[in-house]
Every structure is written in C-alpha cells, then in structure tokens.
Amino acid sequence: MSGREDRCRTLSNGIFVCEQGTGVPLVLLHGFSLDHHMWQYQIEELSAKYRVIAIDVPGFGKSPLKHASITLSEVAGDIMSAIDEMLPQQQCVVMGLSMGGYIAWELLSRYPERFLAAVMCDTRAAADSAEAASVRRQMADRVLQGGTEGVIAPMLYRLLAPKTLEHAPNVVKSMKEMLYATAPLTIAAFQLAMADRHDFHPELSRFTLPTLLIVGMDDVLTPPAEMQRIQESLPDAEIVKIPEAGHMAPLEQPTLVNQAIDEFLSRKLGHLLL
Ligand code: MLT
C-alpha cells in the first residue's frame, strides 16, 4: 500500500489491516505464505470506487500467529471479529486467493448474512486428497527441522506464470519478500490447518450469493478446470480466465483482474454503488 501505511492499523484482536477508499467494502484475504501486499494493485486501483480492506491473516505479515495448532475455522472466526470491528452491522464483499479462498468459504458458510458477493481467485472448494494432506504434513516437519529456504524456494516457480517469471522482476521481488518473511512455525501450522480443512465442494449449492471466480490460465496449483468445477456447482457464479497469469492472477495481471471485478460488482451490486 505504497505511501498509505497510515491507513493501516492493528485491531483489538491483534489482526493487522490496511484500508483505502470509500464505498461498498471489499475485504481481501491473501494466499499462503503471503500478506496484504499481494493485493497492492487491487488496493491502489479499486479504492477509487470501493472501500478496500486488506487483512493480514494471523501468522502472516504483521498479524501474530495465535498458536501452532490453529484451524481454518478458528482463523475465520478471528477474521469475522476483525470485520465486525471495522464494519459493525455492515455487509461486505469477500475476496480470497487460494488459502484466502479456503477461509472465505468458512466465512460464507457461517455468516452468510454478512456478505453481498464473493470473489474467489485461484482457489479450490474441495479438501485435500489423502496424498496431498500427507505431503503437507511432511512439509510441516521439514520446515520446522530445516527452516524456510528449502520449502519456500521451489514454491515461487509454481506460483507464477512463465511469462511473469521472465518479464516481471518487480512481481518476482515482491513475492520473494512476502514468501521469505513468513516464520517456519506459521508455515508448519498452516500446512497442518490446510491438510485438515473442511470439504466445501459437496455444499456449494447452498452458497447462493453472486460469486465471481477468477483463475490464471497458467495456474498449475488450482487450474482452470478445478475452478470450472466450482462454477458448475454454485447457483450464481461466473468465471473469468486470465491469460498469461499463474496462481497469482491479481498480482500478475492486475488490469484484467480489476476490470473483471469491477464489471461483475457493478452489474450485481449496481444499486449499492450509486
Ligand atoms: C496458496 O496459494 O494459498 C496455496 O496454494 C494454498 C494451498 O497450499 O493449498
């Protein structure tokens, strides 16, 4: 949030938030091992029309980890308290990328009356397979024993599209700064939490709010086919596939992503944006 850190603060439950703009609130939840800076272009551009609130999930950025055996359900409860403090009695749009999406499904499931619409970027609704969960548990052990480097370095190349890696050194730099800033204890705690997360896929028909799904066409972690499967199960969802973007579509192709979000919200919530 360049030059606007004055709009950042720590809430009473320790969660760190940055906000900019006025209007319908958009609450942004970042992906794993990242922080609110991954939304830098959404904060800068969408704040011209919306009240953009980017949260550091507890354990990441400037929000402390509560304890090592955290669950995504507990994280969602803490984020809802943060939303209550910032937006008492007010509805908002929730937007989550990947792990932020897993947390957003929890919020939508437990507090549906608080949300006007959802934007899910590069994420899944399904839980892990037994094999994927076991890989996460091994990663948790490795990071606690050997530290961050061996676990984080290979991630970068799976998060970004080949074009981004080659031509967008500023994005690569920003990703490295966020990835390497995360403590080993947080990495381990959230790998275990994600391994045990709830399977929302069979329940998608009850998420009736307008939902925009955004996915990078080069996303190898949550590929377009996976997001398409979510769209087919949701009652009111649209999907936008972003060219030359990987798992970090909002950071890799911000102009296309921001246009898609604004076009969708203007159509679905137009009466509130006047
Ligand atoms: C993320 O970007 O948040 C991760 O890919 C989530 C995950 O590991 O499932």
mmCIF file of C-alpha atoms and ligand atoms in Angstrom:
data_model
loop_
_atom_site.group_PDB
_atom_site.id
_atom_site.type_symbol
_atom_site.label_atom_id
_atom_site.label_comp_id
_atom_site.label_asym_id
_atom_site.label_seq_id
_atom_site.Cartn_x
_atom_site.Cartn_y
_atom_site.Cartn_z
ATOM 1 C CA MET A 1 0.000 0.000 0.000
ATOM 2 C CA SER A 2 2.550 2.495 -1.241
ATOM 3 C CA GLY A 3 2.668 5.697 0.779
ATOM 4 C CA ARG A 4 -0.591 4.885 2.552
ATOM 5 C CA GLU A 5 0.679 2.855 5.526
ATOM 6 C CA ASP A 6 -1.048 5.482 7.689
ATOM 7 C CA ARG A 7 -4.292 3.740 6.734
ATOM 8 C CA CYS A 8 -3.010 0.536 8.369
ATOM 9 C CA ARG A 9 -3.707 -0.452 11.972
ATOM 10 C CA THR A 10 -3.832 -3.303 14.434
ATOM 11 C CA LEU A 11 -7.327 -4.215 15.608
ATOM 12 C CA SER A 12 -8.222 -5.212 19.160
ATOM 13 C CA ASN A 13 -7.710 -8.945 18.465
ATOM 14 C CA GLY A 14 -4.208 -8.319 17.070
ATOM 15 C CA ILE A 15 -5.152 -8.580 13.389
ATOM 16 C CA PHE A 16 -3.367 -6.086 11.143
ATOM 17 C CA VAL A 17 -5.411 -4.415 8.375
ATOM 18 C CA CYS A 18 -4.794 -1.795 5.705
ATOM 19 C CA GLU A 19 -7.615 0.080 4.074
ATOM 20 C CA GLN A 20 -8.134 2.668 1.380
ATOM 21 C CA GLY A 21 -11.144 4.282 -0.306
ATOM 22 C CA THR A 22 -14.813 4.624 0.493
ATOM 23 C CA GLY A 23 -17.941 2.827 -0.679
ATOM 24 C CA VAL A 24 -19.011 -0.816 -0.640
ATOM 25 C CA PRO A 25 -16.357 -2.643 1.440
ATOM 26 C CA LEU A 26 -14.192 -5.317 -0.228
ATOM 27 C CA VAL A 27 -12.411 -7.498 2.333
ATOM 28 C CA LEU A 28 -9.309 -9.154 0.866
ATOM 29 C CA LEU A 29 -7.750 -12.382 2.178
ATOM 30 C CA HIS A 30 -4.318 -13.296 0.836
ATOM 31 C CA GLY A 31 -2.816 -16.672 -0.090
ATOM 32 C CA PHE A 32 -0.463 -18.933 1.847
ATOM 33 C CA SER A 33 2.890 -17.548 2.966
ATOM 34 C CA LEU A 34 1.948 -14.084 1.681
ATOM 35 C CA ASP A 35 0.406 -10.974 3.244
ATOM 36 C CA HIS A 36 -1.732 -7.959 2.317
ATOM 37 C CA HIS A 37 0.925 -6.658 -0.092
ATOM 38 C CA MET A 38 -0.150 -9.279 -2.659
ATOM 39 C CA TRP A 39 -3.209 -7.074 -3.210
ATOM 40 C CA GLN A 40 -1.187 -3.922 -3.875
ATOM 41 C CA TYR A 41 -2.782 -3.294 -7.290
ATOM 42 C CA GLN A 42 -6.318 -4.021 -6.086
ATOM 43 C CA ILE A 43 -5.805 -1.618 -3.168
ATOM 44 C CA GLU A 44 -4.432 1.105 -5.436
ATOM 45 C CA GLU A 45 -6.993 0.826 -8.242
ATOM 46 C CA LEU A 46 -10.222 -0.499 -6.750
ATOM 47 C CA SER A 47 -10.058 2.020 -3.883
ATOM 48 C CA ALA A 48 -11.135 4.683 -6.409
ATOM 49 C CA LYS A 49 -14.623 3.178 -6.125
ATOM 50 C CA TYR A 50 -14.720 0.779 -3.142
ATOM 51 C CA ARG A 51 -13.581 0.702 0.480
ATOM 52 C CA VAL A 52 -10.765 -1.830 0.101
ATOM 53 C CA ILE A 53 -9.709 -3.581 3.320
ATOM 54 C CA ALA A 54 -6.740 -5.957 3.092
ATOM 55 C CA ILE A 55 -6.193 -8.212 6.099
ATOM 56 C CA ASP A 56 -3.015 -9.956 7.247
ATOM 57 C CA VAL A 57 -4.253 -13.435 8.195
ATOM 58 C CA PRO A 58 -2.999 -14.273 11.731
ATOM 59 C CA GLY A 59 0.585 -15.578 11.475
ATOM 60 C CA PHE A 60 1.365 -13.658 8.255
ATOM 61 C CA GLY A 61 2.576 -10.106 7.632
ATOM 62 C CA LYS A 62 2.082 -8.122 10.827
ATOM 63 C CA SER A 63 -0.619 -10.294 12.422
ATOM 64 C CA PRO A 64 0.806 -12.684 15.051
ATOM 65 C CA LEU A 65 0.150 -16.434 14.982
ATOM 66 C CA LYS A 66 -2.182 -17.345 17.853
ATOM 67 C CA HIS A 67 -0.902 -20.883 18.383
ATOM 68 C CA ALA A 68 0.648 -23.782 16.486
ATOM 69 C CA SER A 69 -2.479 -25.956 16.275
ATOM 70 C CA ILE A 70 -4.641 -23.336 14.555
ATOM 71 C CA THR A 71 -7.557 -24.445 12.319
ATOM 72 C CA LEU A 72 -9.004 -22.543 9.357
ATOM 73 C CA SER A 73 -12.320 -22.475 11.176
ATOM 74 C CA GLU A 74 -10.707 -20.657 14.116
ATOM 75 C CA VAL A 75 -8.941 -18.268 11.722
ATOM 76 C CA ALA A 76 -12.291 -17.481 10.074
ATOM 77 C CA GLY A 77 -13.817 -16.705 13.484
ATOM 78 C CA ASP A 78 -10.976 -14.264 14.224
ATOM 79 C CA ILE A 79 -11.345 -12.628 10.821
ATOM 80 C CA MET A 80 -15.085 -12.243 11.379
ATOM 81 C CA SER A 81 -14.308 -10.445 14.678
ATOM 82 C CA ALA A 82 -11.990 -8.133 12.737
ATOM 83 C CA ILE A 83 -14.719 -7.483 10.149
ATOM 84 C CA ASP A 84 -17.214 -6.789 12.960
ATOM 85 C CA GLU A 85 -14.844 -4.221 14.469
ATOM 86 C CA MET A 86 -14.295 -2.436 11.149
ATOM 87 C CA LEU A 87 -17.773 -2.833 9.685
ATOM 88 C CA PRO A 88 -20.268 -3.155 12.532
ATOM 89 C CA GLN A 89 -23.655 -4.342 11.196
ATOM 90 C CA GLN A 90 -22.444 -3.744 7.643
ATOM 91 C CA GLN A 91 -22.341 -6.163 4.732
ATOM 92 C CA CYS A 92 -19.267 -6.518 2.536
ATOM 93 C CA VAL A 93 -17.797 -8.393 -0.416
ATOM 94 C CA VAL A 94 -15.220 -11.048 0.485
ATOM 95 C CA MET A 95 -12.367 -11.753 -1.880
ATOM 96 C CA GLY A 96 -9.874 -14.557 -1.242
ATOM 97 C CA LEU A 97 -6.962 -16.036 -3.127
ATOM 98 C CA SER A 98 -6.208 -19.733 -2.689
ATOM 99 C CA MET A 99 -5.803 -20.146 1.120
ATOM 100 C CA GLY A 100 -7.720 -16.872 1.446
ATOM 101 C CA GLY A 101 -10.469 -18.600 -0.543
ATOM 102 C CA TYR A 102 -10.491 -21.568 1.876
ATOM 103 C CA ILE A 103 -11.039 -19.075 4.705
ATOM 104 C CA ALA A 104 -13.693 -17.238 2.677
ATOM 105 C CA TRP A 105 -15.754 -20.451 2.239
ATOM 106 C CA GLU A 106 -15.725 -20.776 6.055
ATOM 107 C CA LEU A 107 -16.952 -17.180 6.426
ATOM 108 C CA LEU A 108 -19.681 -17.596 3.806
ATOM 109 C CA SER A 109 -20.822 -20.824 5.389
ATOM 110 C CA ARG A 110 -21.058 -19.476 8.948
ATOM 111 C CA TYR A 111 -22.024 -15.833 8.436
ATOM 112 C CA PRO A 112 -23.890 -15.720 5.076
ATOM 113 C CA GLU A 113 -25.933 -12.688 6.119
ATOM 114 C CA ARG A 114 -22.761 -10.555 6.295
ATOM 115 C CA PHE A 115 -21.772 -10.937 2.636
ATOM 116 C CA LEU A 116 -23.106 -9.295 -0.524
ATOM 117 C CA ALA A 117 -20.944 -11.157 -3.013
ATOM 118 C CA ALA A 118 -17.727 -13.168 -3.217
ATOM 119 C CA VAL A 119 -14.698 -13.070 -5.479
ATOM 120 C CA MET A 120 -12.693 -16.293 -5.363
ATOM 121 C CA CYS A 121 -9.295 -16.222 -7.040
ATOM 122 C CA ASP A 122 -7.176 -19.273 -7.892
ATOM 123 C CA THR A 123 -8.636 -21.473 -5.179
ATOM 124 C CA ARG A 124 -10.499 -24.718 -4.504
ATOM 125 C CA ALA A 125 -13.606 -25.662 -2.570
ATOM 126 C CA ALA A 126 -12.627 -29.317 -2.151
ATOM 127 C CA ALA A 127 -10.488 -30.607 0.706
ATOM 128 C CA ASP A 128 -7.100 -32.250 0.120
ATOM 129 C CA SER A 129 -6.781 -35.844 -1.055
ATOM 130 C CA ALA A 130 -5.102 -38.134 1.498
ATOM 131 C CA GLU A 131 -1.922 -37.916 -0.565
ATOM 132 C CA ALA A 132 -1.917 -34.096 -0.731
ATOM 133 C CA ALA A 133 -2.550 -33.897 3.024
ATOM 134 C CA SER A 134 0.364 -36.211 3.673
ATOM 135 C CA VAL A 135 2.685 -34.035 1.517
ATOM 136 C CA ARG A 136 1.636 -31.036 3.634
ATOM 137 C CA ARG A 137 2.438 -32.878 6.874
ATOM 138 C CA GLN A 138 5.896 -33.753 5.522
ATOM 139 C CA MET A 139 6.393 -30.087 4.554
ATOM 140 C CA ALA A 140 5.444 -29.011 8.085
ATOM 141 C CA ASP A 141 8.075 -31.366 9.539
ATOM 142 C CA ARG A 142 10.711 -30.219 7.040
ATOM 143 C CA VAL A 143 10.231 -26.527 7.701
ATOM 144 C CA LEU A 144 10.368 -26.994 11.475
ATOM 145 C CA GLN A 145 13.581 -29.021 11.190
ATOM 146 C CA GLY A 146 15.362 -27.298 8.308
ATOM 147 C CA GLY A 147 13.891 -23.782 8.128
ATOM 148 C CA THR A 148 12.154 -21.867 5.366
ATOM 149 C CA GLU A 149 14.591 -21.911 2.446
ATOM 150 C CA GLY A 150 14.210 -25.476 1.108
ATOM 151 C CA VAL A 151 10.430 -25.288 1.324
ATOM 152 C CA ILE A 152 9.762 -21.781 0.014
ATOM 153 C CA ALA A 153 12.286 -21.519 -2.844
ATOM 154 C CA PRO A 154 10.591 -24.146 -5.067
ATOM 155 C CA MET A 155 7.163 -22.606 -4.419
ATOM 156 C CA LEU A 156 7.900 -19.405 -6.334
ATOM 157 C CA TYR A 157 8.200 -21.269 -9.640
ATOM 158 C CA ARG A 158 4.817 -22.920 -9.206
ATOM 159 C CA LEU A 159 3.038 -19.741 -8.136
ATOM 160 C CA LEU A 160 3.878 -17.542 -11.129
ATOM 161 C CA ALA A 161 3.322 -17.965 -14.864
ATOM 162 C CA PRO A 162 6.460 -18.447 -17.019
ATOM 163 C CA LYS A 163 5.841 -15.015 -18.563
ATOM 164 C CA THR A 164 5.742 -13.344 -15.144
ATOM 165 C CA LEU A 165 8.946 -15.067 -14.043
ATOM 166 C CA GLU A 166 10.681 -13.885 -17.185
ATOM 167 C CA HIS A 167 9.302 -10.374 -17.667
ATOM 168 C CA ALA A 168 8.022 -9.013 -14.332
ATOM 169 C CA PRO A 169 11.005 -8.710 -11.956
ATOM 170 C CA ASN A 170 9.003 -6.371 -9.678
ATOM 171 C CA VAL A 171 6.362 -9.074 -9.124
ATOM 172 C CA VAL A 172 9.047 -11.722 -8.520
ATOM 173 C CA LYS A 173 10.756 -9.427 -5.990
ATOM 174 C CA SER A 174 7.556 -8.655 -4.153
ATOM 175 C CA MET A 175 6.651 -12.364 -3.982
ATOM 176 C CA LYS A 176 10.092 -13.267 -2.600
ATOM 177 C CA GLU A 177 9.832 -10.572 0.059
ATOM 178 C CA MET A 178 6.491 -11.935 1.256
ATOM 179 C CA LEU A 179 7.381 -15.637 0.979
ATOM 180 C CA TYR A 180 10.651 -15.355 2.903
ATOM 181 C CA ALA A 181 9.170 -13.147 5.617
ATOM 182 C CA THR A 182 6.904 -15.946 6.898
ATOM 183 C CA ALA A 183 8.090 -17.722 10.056
ATOM 184 C CA PRO A 184 8.666 -21.513 9.912
ATOM 185 C CA LEU A 185 6.164 -22.012 12.737
ATOM 186 C CA THR A 186 3.435 -20.270 10.696
ATOM 187 C CA ILE A 187 4.280 -22.279 7.572
ATOM 188 C CA ALA A 188 4.031 -25.532 9.531
ATOM 189 C CA ALA A 189 0.857 -24.508 11.397
ATOM 190 C CA PHE A 190 -0.979 -23.525 8.200
ATOM 191 C CA GLN A 191 0.151 -26.592 6.256
ATOM 192 C CA LEU A 192 -1.417 -28.711 9.002
ATOM 193 C CA ALA A 193 -4.525 -26.491 9.092
ATOM 194 C CA MET A 194 -4.961 -26.724 5.294
ATOM 195 C CA ALA A 195 -4.426 -30.507 5.382
ATOM 196 C CA ASP A 196 -7.371 -30.774 7.789
ATOM 197 C CA ARG A 197 -9.659 -28.231 6.138
ATOM 198 C CA HIS A 198 -13.349 -28.800 5.544
ATOM 199 C CA ASP A 199 -14.565 -30.061 2.157
ATOM 200 C CA PHE A 200 -16.967 -27.379 0.918
ATOM 201 C CA HIS A 201 -17.378 -28.817 -2.571
ATOM 202 C CA PRO A 202 -20.412 -31.022 -1.753
ATOM 203 C CA GLU A 203 -22.092 -27.997 -0.119
ATOM 204 C CA LEU A 204 -21.613 -25.432 -2.883
ATOM 205 C CA SER A 205 -25.289 -25.387 -3.865
ATOM 206 C CA ARG A 206 -26.080 -23.538 -0.617
ATOM 207 C CA PHE A 207 -23.734 -20.614 -1.449
ATOM 208 C CA THR A 208 -26.363 -18.607 -3.281
ATOM 209 C CA LEU A 209 -24.683 -15.196 -3.317
ATOM 210 C CA PRO A 210 -23.235 -13.796 -6.560
ATOM 211 C CA THR A 211 -19.739 -15.227 -6.928
ATOM 212 C CA LEU A 212 -17.017 -14.330 -9.382
ATOM 213 C CA LEU A 213 -14.327 -16.951 -9.965
ATOM 214 C CA ILE A 214 -11.010 -15.715 -11.325
ATOM 215 C CA VAL A 215 -8.252 -18.052 -12.440
ATOM 216 C CA GLY A 216 -4.952 -17.624 -14.236
ATOM 217 C CA MET A 217 -4.858 -19.734 -17.397
ATOM 218 C CA ASP A 218 -1.339 -20.879 -16.426
ATOM 219 C CA ASP A 219 -2.293 -21.726 -12.836
ATOM 220 C CA VAL A 220 -0.796 -25.169 -12.150
ATOM 221 C CA LEU A 221 -1.852 -25.278 -8.470
ATOM 222 C CA THR A 222 -5.591 -24.605 -8.855
ATOM 223 C CA PRO A 223 -6.037 -24.980 -12.620
ATOM 224 C CA PRO A 224 -8.940 -23.541 -14.647
ATOM 225 C CA ALA A 225 -10.637 -26.986 -14.747
ATOM 226 C CA GLU A 226 -10.790 -27.019 -10.922
ATOM 227 C CA MET A 227 -12.376 -23.544 -10.828
ATOM 228 C CA GLN A 228 -14.779 -24.560 -13.610
ATOM 229 C CA ARG A 229 -15.917 -27.451 -11.394
ATOM 230 C CA ILE A 230 -16.710 -24.901 -8.648
ATOM 231 C CA GLN A 231 -18.657 -22.722 -11.088
ATOM 232 C CA GLU A 232 -20.792 -25.657 -12.204
ATOM 233 C CA SER A 233 -21.794 -26.387 -8.595
ATOM 234 C CA LEU A 234 -22.550 -22.824 -7.458
ATOM 235 C CA PRO A 235 -26.062 -21.406 -8.118
ATOM 236 C CA ASP A 236 -24.924 -17.910 -9.181
ATOM 237 C CA ALA A 237 -21.321 -17.928 -10.367
ATOM 238 C CA GLU A 238 -19.337 -16.629 -13.305
ATOM 239 C CA ILE A 239 -15.779 -17.482 -14.236
ATOM 240 C CA VAL A 240 -13.106 -15.311 -15.833
ATOM 241 C CA LYS A 241 -9.916 -16.942 -17.103
ATOM 242 C CA ILE A 242 -6.938 -14.607 -17.159
ATOM 243 C CA PRO A 243 -4.275 -15.106 -19.883
ATOM 244 C CA GLU A 244 -0.564 -15.001 -19.019
ATOM 245 C CA ALA A 245 -1.221 -15.419 -15.303
ATOM 246 C CA GLY A 246 -0.452 -18.281 -12.945
ATOM 247 C CA HIS A 247 -1.707 -18.824 -9.385
ATOM 248 C CA MET A 248 -1.259 -15.119 -8.538
ATOM 249 C CA ALA A 249 -3.575 -13.649 -11.180
ATOM 250 C CA PRO A 250 -4.408 -10.446 -9.205
ATOM 251 C CA LEU A 251 -0.696 -9.606 -8.908
ATOM 252 C CA GLU A 252 0.350 -10.856 -12.351
ATOM 253 C CA GLN A 253 -2.426 -9.304 -14.466
ATOM 254 C CA PRO A 254 -3.968 -6.617 -12.228
ATOM 255 C CA THR A 255 -5.600 -4.591 -15.006
ATOM 256 C CA LEU A 256 -7.585 -7.541 -16.373
ATOM 257 C CA VAL A 257 -8.445 -8.800 -12.879
ATOM 258 C CA ASN A 258 -9.562 -5.396 -11.614
ATOM 259 C CA GLN A 259 -11.689 -4.824 -14.721
ATOM 260 C CA ALA A 260 -13.357 -8.225 -14.228
ATOM 261 C CA ILE A 261 -14.070 -7.498 -10.551
ATOM 262 C CA ASP A 262 -15.450 -4.015 -11.176
ATOM 263 C CA GLU A 263 -17.566 -5.129 -14.127
ATOM 264 C CA PHE A 264 -19.036 -8.016 -12.073
ATOM 265 C CA LEU A 265 -19.711 -5.981 -8.920
ATOM 266 C CA SER A 266 -21.156 -3.049 -10.882
ATOM 267 C CA ARG A 267 -23.605 -5.435 -12.555
ATOM 268 C CA LYS A 268 -24.507 -7.429 -9.441
ATOM 269 C CA LEU A 269 -24.420 -4.660 -6.807
ATOM 270 C CA GLY A 270 -25.036 -1.636 -9.016
ATOM 271 C CA HIS A 271 -27.851 -0.340 -6.802
ATOM 272 C CA LEU A 272 -25.403 -0.096 -3.866
ATOM 273 C CA LEU A 273 -22.662 1.625 -5.835
ATOM 274 C CA LEU A 274 -24.681 4.670 -6.876
HETATM 275 C C1 MLT B 1 -1.991 -20.651 -1.621
HETATM 276 O O1 MLT B 1 -1.567 -20.013 -2.585
HETATM 277 O O2 MLT B 1 -2.610 -20.098 -0.696
HETATM 278 C C2 MLT B 1 -1.707 -22.126 -1.581
HETATM 279 O O3 MLT B 1 -1.530 -22.646 -2.871
HETATM 280 C C3 MLT B 1 -2.806 -22.851 -0.858
HETATM 281 C C4 MLT B 1 -2.517 -24.308 -0.747
HETATM 282 O O4 MLT B 1 -1.378 -24.692 -0.430
HETATM 283 O O5 MLT B 1 -3.454 -25.103 -0.935
#
